[in-house]
PDB file of C-alpha atoms in Angstrom:
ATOM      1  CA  UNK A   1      82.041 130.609 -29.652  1.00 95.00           C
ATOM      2  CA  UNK A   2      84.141 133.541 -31.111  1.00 96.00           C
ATOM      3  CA  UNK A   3      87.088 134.221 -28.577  1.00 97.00           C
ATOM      4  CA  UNK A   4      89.818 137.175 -29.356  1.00 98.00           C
ATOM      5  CA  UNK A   5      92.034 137.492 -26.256  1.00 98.00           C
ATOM      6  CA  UNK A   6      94.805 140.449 -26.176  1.00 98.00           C
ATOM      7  CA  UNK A   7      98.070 139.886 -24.473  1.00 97.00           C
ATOM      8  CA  UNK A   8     101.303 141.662 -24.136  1.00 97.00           C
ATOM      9  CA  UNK A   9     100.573 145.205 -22.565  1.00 96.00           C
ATOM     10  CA  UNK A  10     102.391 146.911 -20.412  1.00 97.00           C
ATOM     11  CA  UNK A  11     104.264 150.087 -19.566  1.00 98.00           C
ATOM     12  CA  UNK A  12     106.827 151.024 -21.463  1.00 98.00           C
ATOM     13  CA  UNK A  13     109.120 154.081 -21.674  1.00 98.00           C
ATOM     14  CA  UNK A  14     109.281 156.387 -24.712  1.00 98.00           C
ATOM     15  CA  UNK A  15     111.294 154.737 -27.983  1.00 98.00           C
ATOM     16  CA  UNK A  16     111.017 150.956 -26.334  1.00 98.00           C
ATOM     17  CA  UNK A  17     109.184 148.264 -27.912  1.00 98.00           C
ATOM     18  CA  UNK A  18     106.205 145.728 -26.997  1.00 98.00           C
ATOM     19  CA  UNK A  19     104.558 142.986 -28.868  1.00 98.00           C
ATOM     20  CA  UNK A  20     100.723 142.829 -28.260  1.00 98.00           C
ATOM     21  CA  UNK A  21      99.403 139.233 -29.294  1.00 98.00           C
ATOM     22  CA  UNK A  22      95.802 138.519 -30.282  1.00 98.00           C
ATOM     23  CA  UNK A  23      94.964 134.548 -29.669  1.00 98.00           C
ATOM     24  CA  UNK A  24      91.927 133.389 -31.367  1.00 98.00           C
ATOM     25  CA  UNK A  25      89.522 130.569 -31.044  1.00 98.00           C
ATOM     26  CA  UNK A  26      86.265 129.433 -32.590  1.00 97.00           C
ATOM     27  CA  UNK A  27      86.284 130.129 -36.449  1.00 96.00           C
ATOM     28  CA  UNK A  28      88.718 129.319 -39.055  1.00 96.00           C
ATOM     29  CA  UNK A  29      91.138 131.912 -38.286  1.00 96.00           C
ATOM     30  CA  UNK A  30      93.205 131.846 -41.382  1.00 95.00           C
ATOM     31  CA  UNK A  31      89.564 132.836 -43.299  1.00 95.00           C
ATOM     32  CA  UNK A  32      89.456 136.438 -41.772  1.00 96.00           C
ATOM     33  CA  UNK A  33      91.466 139.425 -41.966  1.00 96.00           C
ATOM     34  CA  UNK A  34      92.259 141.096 -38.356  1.00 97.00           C
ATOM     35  CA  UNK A  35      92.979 144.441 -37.197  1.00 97.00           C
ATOM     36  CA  UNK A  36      94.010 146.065 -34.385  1.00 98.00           C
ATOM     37  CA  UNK A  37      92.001 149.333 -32.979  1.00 98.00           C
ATOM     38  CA  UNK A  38      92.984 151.672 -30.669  1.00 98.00           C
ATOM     39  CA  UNK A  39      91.299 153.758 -27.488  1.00 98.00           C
ATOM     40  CA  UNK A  40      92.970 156.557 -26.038  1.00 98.00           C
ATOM     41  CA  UNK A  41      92.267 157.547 -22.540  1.00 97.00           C
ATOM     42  CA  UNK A  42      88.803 159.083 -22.631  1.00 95.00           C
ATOM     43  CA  UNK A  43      88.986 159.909 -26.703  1.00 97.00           C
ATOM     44  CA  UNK A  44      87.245 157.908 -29.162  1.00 97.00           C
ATOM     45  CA  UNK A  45      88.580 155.084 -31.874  1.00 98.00           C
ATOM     46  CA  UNK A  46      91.085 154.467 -34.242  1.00 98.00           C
ATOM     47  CA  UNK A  47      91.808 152.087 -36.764  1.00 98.00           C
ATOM     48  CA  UNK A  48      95.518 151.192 -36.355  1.00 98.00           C
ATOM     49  CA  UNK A  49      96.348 148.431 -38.929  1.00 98.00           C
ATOM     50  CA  UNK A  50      94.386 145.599 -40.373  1.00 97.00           C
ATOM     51  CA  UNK A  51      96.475 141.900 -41.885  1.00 96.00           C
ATOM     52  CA  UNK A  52      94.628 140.157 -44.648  1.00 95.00           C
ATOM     53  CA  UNK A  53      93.610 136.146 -43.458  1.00 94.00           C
ATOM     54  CA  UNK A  54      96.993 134.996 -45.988  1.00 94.00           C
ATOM     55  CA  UNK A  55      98.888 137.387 -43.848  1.00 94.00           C
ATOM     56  CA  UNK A  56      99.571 138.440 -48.321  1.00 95.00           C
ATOM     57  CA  UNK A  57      98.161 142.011 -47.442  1.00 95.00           C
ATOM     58  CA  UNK A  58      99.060 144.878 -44.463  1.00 96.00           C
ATOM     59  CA  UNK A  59      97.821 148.443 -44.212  1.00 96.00           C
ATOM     60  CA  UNK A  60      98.492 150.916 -41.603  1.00 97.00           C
ATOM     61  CA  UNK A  61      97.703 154.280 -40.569  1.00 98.00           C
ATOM     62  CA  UNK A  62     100.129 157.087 -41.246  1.00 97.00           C
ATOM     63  CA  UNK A  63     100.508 157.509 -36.968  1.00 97.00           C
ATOM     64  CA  UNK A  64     102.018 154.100 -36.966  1.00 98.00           C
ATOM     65  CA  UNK A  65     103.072 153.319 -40.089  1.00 96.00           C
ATOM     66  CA  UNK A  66     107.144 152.359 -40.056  1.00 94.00           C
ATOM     67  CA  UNK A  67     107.071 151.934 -36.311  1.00 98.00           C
ATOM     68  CA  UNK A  68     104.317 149.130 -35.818  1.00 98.00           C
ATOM     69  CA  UNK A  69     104.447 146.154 -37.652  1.00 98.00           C
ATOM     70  CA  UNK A  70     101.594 143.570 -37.871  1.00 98.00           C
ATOM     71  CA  UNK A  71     101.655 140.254 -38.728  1.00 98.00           C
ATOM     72  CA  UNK A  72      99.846 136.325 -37.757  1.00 98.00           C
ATOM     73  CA  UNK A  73     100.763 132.878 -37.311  1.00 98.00           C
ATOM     74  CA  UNK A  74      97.725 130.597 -38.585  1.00 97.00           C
ATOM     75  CA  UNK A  75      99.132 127.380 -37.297  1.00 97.00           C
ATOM     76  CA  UNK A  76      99.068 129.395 -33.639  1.00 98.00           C
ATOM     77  CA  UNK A  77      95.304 131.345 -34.649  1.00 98.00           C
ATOM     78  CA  UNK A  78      97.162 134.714 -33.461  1.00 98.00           C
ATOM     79  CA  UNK A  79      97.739 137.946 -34.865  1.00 98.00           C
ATOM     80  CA  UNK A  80     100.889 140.283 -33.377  1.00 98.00           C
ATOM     81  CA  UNK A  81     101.385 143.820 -33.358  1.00 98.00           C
ATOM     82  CA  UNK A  82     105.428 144.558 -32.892  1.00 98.00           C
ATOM     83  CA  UNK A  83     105.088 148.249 -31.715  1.00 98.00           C
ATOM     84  CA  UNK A  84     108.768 150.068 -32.263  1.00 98.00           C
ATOM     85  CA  UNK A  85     109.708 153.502 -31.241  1.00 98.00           C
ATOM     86  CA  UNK A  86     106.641 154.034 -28.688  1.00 98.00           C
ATOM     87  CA  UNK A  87     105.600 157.337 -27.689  1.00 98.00           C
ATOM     88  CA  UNK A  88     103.631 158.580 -25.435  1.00 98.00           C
ATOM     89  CA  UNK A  89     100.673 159.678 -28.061  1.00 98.00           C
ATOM     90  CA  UNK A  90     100.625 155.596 -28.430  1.00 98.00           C
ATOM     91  CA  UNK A  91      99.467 155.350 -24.766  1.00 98.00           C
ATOM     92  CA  UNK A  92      95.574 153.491 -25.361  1.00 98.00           C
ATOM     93  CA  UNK A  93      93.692 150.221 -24.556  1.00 98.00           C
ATOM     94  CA  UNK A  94      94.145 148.131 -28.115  1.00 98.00           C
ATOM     95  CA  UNK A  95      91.809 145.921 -29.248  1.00 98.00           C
ATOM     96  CA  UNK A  96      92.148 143.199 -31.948  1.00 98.00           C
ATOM     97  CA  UNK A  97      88.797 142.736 -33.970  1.00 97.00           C
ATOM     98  CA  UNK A  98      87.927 139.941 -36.448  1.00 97.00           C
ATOM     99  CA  UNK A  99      86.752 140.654 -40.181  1.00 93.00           C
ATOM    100  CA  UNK A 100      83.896 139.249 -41.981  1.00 90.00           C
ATOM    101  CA  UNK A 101      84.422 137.260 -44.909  1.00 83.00           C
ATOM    102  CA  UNK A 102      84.645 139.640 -47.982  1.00 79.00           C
ATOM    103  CA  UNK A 103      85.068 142.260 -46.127  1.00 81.00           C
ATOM    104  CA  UNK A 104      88.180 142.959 -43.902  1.00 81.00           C
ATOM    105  CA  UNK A 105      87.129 146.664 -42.598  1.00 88.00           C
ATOM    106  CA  UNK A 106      84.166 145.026 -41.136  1.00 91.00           C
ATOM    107  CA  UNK A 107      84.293 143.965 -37.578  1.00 94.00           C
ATOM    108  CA  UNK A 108      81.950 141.304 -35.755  1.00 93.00           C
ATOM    109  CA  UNK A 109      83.992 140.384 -32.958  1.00 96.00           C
ATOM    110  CA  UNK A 110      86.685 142.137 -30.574  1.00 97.00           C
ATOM    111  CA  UNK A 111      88.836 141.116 -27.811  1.00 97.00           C
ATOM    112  CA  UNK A 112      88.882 142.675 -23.971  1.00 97.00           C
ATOM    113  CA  UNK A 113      91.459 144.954 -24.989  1.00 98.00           C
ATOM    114  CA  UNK A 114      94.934 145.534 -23.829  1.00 98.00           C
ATOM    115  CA  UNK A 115      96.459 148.489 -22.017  1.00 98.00           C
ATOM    116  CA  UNK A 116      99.557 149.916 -23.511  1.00 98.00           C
ATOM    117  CA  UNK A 117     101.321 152.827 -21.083  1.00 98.00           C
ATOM    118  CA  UNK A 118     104.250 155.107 -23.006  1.00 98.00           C
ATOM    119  CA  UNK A 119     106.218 157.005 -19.773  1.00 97.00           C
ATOM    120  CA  UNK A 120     108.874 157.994 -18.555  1.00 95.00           C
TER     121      UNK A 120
ATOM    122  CA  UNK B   1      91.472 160.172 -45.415  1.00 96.00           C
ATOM    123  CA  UNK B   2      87.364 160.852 -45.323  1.00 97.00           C
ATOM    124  CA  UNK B   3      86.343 161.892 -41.988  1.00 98.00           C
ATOM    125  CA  UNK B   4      83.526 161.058 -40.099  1.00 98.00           C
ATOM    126  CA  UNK B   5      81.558 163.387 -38.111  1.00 98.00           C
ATOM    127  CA  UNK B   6      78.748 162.747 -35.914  1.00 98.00           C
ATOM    128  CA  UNK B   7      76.277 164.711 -34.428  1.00 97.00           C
ATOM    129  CA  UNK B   8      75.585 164.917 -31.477  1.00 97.00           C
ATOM    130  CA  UNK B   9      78.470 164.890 -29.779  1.00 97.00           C
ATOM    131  CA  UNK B  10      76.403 163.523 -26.509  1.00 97.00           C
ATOM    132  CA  UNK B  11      72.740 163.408 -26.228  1.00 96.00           C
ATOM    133  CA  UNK B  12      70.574 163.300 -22.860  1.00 96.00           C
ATOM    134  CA  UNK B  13      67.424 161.025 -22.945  1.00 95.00           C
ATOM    135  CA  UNK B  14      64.743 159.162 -21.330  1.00 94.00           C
ATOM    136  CA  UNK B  15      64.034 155.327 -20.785  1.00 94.00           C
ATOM    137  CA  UNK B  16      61.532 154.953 -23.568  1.00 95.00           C
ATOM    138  CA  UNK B  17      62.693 157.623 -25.514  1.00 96.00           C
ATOM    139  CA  UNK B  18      63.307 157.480 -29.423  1.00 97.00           C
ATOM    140  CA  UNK B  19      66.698 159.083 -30.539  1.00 97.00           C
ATOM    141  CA  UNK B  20      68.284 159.274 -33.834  1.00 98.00           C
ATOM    142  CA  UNK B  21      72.605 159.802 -34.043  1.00 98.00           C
ATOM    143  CA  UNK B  22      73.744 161.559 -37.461  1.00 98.00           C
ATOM    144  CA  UNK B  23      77.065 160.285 -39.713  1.00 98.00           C
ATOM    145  CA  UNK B  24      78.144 162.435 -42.138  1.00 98.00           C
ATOM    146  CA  UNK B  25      80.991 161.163 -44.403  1.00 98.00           C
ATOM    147  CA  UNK B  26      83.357 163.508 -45.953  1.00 98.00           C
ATOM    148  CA  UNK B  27      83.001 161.986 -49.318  1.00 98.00           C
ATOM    149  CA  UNK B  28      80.962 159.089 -50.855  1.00 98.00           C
ATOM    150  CA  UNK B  29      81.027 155.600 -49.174  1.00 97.00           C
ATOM    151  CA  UNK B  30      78.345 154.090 -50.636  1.00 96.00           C
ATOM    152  CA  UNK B  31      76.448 151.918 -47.580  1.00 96.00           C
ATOM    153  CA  UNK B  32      80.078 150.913 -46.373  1.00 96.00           C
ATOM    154  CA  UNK B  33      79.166 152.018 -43.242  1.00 97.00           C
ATOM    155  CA  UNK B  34      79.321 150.236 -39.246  1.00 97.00           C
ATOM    156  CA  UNK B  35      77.886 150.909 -35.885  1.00 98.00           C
ATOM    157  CA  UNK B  36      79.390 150.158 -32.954  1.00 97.00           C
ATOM    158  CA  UNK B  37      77.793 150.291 -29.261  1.00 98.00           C
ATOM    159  CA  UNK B  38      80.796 150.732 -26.360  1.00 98.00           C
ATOM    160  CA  UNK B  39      79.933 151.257 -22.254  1.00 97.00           C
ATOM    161  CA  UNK B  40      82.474 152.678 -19.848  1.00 95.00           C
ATOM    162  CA  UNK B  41      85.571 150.138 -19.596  1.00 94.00           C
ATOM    163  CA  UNK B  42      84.462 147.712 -22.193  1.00 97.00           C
ATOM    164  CA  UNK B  43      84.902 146.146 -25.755  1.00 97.00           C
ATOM    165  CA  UNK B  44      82.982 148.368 -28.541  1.00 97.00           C
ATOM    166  CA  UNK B  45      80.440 145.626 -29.513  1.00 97.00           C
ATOM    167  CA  UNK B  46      78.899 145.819 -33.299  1.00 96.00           C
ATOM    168  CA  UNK B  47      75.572 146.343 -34.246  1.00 97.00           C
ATOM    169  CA  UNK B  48      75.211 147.193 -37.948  1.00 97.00           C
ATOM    170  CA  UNK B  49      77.042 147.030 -40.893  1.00 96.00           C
ATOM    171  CA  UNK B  50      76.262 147.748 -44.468  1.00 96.00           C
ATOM    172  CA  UNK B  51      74.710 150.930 -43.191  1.00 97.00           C
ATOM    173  CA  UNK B  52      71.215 148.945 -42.305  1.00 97.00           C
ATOM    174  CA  UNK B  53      72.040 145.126 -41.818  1.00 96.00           C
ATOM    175  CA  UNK B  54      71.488 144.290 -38.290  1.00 97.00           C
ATOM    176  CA  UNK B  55      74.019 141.776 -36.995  1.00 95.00           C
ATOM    177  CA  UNK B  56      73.244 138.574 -35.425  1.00 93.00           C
ATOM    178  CA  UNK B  57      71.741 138.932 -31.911  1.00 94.00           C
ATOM    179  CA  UNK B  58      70.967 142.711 -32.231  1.00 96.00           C
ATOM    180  CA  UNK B  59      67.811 143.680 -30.827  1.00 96.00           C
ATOM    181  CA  UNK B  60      65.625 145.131 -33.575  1.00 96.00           C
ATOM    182  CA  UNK B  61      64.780 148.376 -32.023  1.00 96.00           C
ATOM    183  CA  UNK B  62      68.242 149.358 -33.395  1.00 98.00           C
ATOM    184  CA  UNK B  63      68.481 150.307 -37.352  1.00 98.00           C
ATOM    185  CA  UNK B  64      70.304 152.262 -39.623  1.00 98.00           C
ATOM    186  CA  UNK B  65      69.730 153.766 -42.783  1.00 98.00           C
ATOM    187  CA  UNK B  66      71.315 156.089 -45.564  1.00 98.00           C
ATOM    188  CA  UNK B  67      73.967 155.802 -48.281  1.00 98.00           C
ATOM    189  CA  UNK B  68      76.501 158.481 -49.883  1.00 98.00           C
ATOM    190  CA  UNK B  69      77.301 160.214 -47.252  1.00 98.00           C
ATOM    191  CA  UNK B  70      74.227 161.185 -44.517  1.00 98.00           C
ATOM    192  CA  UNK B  71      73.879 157.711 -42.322  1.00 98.00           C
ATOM    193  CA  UNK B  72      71.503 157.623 -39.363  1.00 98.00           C
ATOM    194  CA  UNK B  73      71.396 155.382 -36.323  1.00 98.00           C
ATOM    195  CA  UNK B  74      68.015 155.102 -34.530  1.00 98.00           C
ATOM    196  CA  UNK B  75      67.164 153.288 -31.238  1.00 96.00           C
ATOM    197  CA  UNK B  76      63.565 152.936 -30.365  1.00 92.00           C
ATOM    198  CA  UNK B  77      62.378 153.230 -26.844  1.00 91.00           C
ATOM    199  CA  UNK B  78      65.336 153.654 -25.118  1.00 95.00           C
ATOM    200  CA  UNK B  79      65.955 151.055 -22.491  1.00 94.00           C
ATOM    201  CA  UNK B  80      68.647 151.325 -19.112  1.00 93.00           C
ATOM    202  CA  UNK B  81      70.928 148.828 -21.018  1.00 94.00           C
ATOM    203  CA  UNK B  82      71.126 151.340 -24.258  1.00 95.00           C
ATOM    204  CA  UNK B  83      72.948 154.162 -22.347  1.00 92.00           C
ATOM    205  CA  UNK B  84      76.185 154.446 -24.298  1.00 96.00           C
ATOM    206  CA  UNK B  85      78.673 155.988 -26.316  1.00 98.00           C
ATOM    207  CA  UNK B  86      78.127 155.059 -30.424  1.00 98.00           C
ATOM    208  CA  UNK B  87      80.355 155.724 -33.167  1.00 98.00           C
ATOM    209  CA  UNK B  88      80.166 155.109 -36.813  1.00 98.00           C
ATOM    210  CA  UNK B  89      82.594 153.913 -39.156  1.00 98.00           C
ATOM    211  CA  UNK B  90      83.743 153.702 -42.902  1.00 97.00           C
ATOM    212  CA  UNK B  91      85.273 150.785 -44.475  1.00 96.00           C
ATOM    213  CA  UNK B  92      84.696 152.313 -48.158  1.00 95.00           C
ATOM    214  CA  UNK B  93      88.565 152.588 -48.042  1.00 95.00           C
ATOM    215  CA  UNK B  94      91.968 152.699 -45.835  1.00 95.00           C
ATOM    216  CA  UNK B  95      92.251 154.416 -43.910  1.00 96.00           C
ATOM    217  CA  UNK B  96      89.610 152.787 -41.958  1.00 97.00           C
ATOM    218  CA  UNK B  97      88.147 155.822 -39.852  1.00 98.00           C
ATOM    219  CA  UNK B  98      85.441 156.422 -36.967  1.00 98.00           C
ATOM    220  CA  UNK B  99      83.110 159.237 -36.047  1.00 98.00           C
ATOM    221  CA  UNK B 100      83.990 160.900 -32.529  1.00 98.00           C
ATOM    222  CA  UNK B 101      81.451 159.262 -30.562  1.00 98.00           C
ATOM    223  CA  UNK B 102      77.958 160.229 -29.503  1.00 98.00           C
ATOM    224  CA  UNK B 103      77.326 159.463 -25.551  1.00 98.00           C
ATOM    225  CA  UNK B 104      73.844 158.815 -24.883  1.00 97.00           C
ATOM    226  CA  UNK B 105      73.101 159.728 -21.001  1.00 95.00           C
ATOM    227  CA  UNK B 106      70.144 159.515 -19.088  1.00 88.00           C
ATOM    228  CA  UNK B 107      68.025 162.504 -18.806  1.00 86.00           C
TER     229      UNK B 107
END
């Protein structure tokens, strides 16, 4: 069985840092790409960066790009997301969601989500 | 970035009801197109991909169809466990983007 489970939320005040983790079990992680999507209270979705299965390959959206960083360990079967220079705007629930082979943009599995609080 | 729009925005119906949601890319995507399924407080959970493939465990009365840029998502009779908030989204290229949302209520 597919597991994704999110870690490393929190409040956090404006310019700190966190590092969400992702820690996956039942497939051959190192296979799939992951991304990270994220939920705004009461608005809708957004992409926020996807990591190829080689870790080889990053992409980001231009909101986050220079001030997250994603990356994976496939000997741990986890994906990070080292958020720099928070602000409030970053304030959502983010998810990690697995890709399908051949195609990293499509999801098939997500995690529970974690909550992520910018404020002063 | 291509932007996704969906129509409607929210959409009141009844058990047994048929309803169709509307995707409208801003510029060609071919069929690389998803639907997702998300209630109040949990995970979005995936339904289709490739514009009409059902994934795995997805009850049939759910399909998709279109290609270029008009997409549809239809549920057939509408069932307690359908009310929900559905969005679309484009993996043609990065950005990776979603529609708003379309919130299906109970009439």
């Amino acid at each position: 069985e597919v597991q994704l489970l999110e870690s490393g939320g929190g409040l956090v005040q404006p310019g700190g840092s966190l590092r969400l983790s992702c820690a996956a079990s039942g497939f051959s992680f190192s296979t799939y790409a992951m991304t990270w999507v994220r939920q705004a209270p009461g608005k809708g979705l957004e992409w926020v960066s996807t990591i190829s299965g080689s870790g080889g390959a990053t992409y980001y959206a231009d909101s986050v790009k220079a001030r997250f960083s994603i990356s994976r360990d496939n000997s741990k079967n986890t994906v990070y997301l080292q958020m720099n220079s928070l602000r409030v705007e970053d304030t959502a629930v983010y998810y990690c969601a697995k890709g399908v082979i051949g195609a990293a943009g499509v999801f098939d599995y997500w995690g529970q989500g974690a909550q992520v609080t910018v404020s002063s | 970035d291509i932007q996704m729009t969906q129509s409607p925005s929210s959409l009141s119906a009844s058990v047994g009801d048929r309803i169709t949601i509307t995707c409208r890319a801003s510029q060609d995507i071919s069929n690389y197109l998803a639907w997702f399924q998300q209630k109040p407080g949990k995970a979005p959970k995936s339904l289709i991909y490739d514009a009409s493939s059902l994934r795995s465990g997805v009850p049939s009365k759910f399909s998709g169809s279109g290609s270029g840029t008009d997409f549809t998502l239809t549920i057939s009779s509408l069932q307690p466990e359908d009310f929900a908030t559905y969005y679309c989204q484009q993996y043609n290229t990065y950005p990776l983007t979603f529609g708003g949302g379309t919130k299906v209520e109970i009439k």
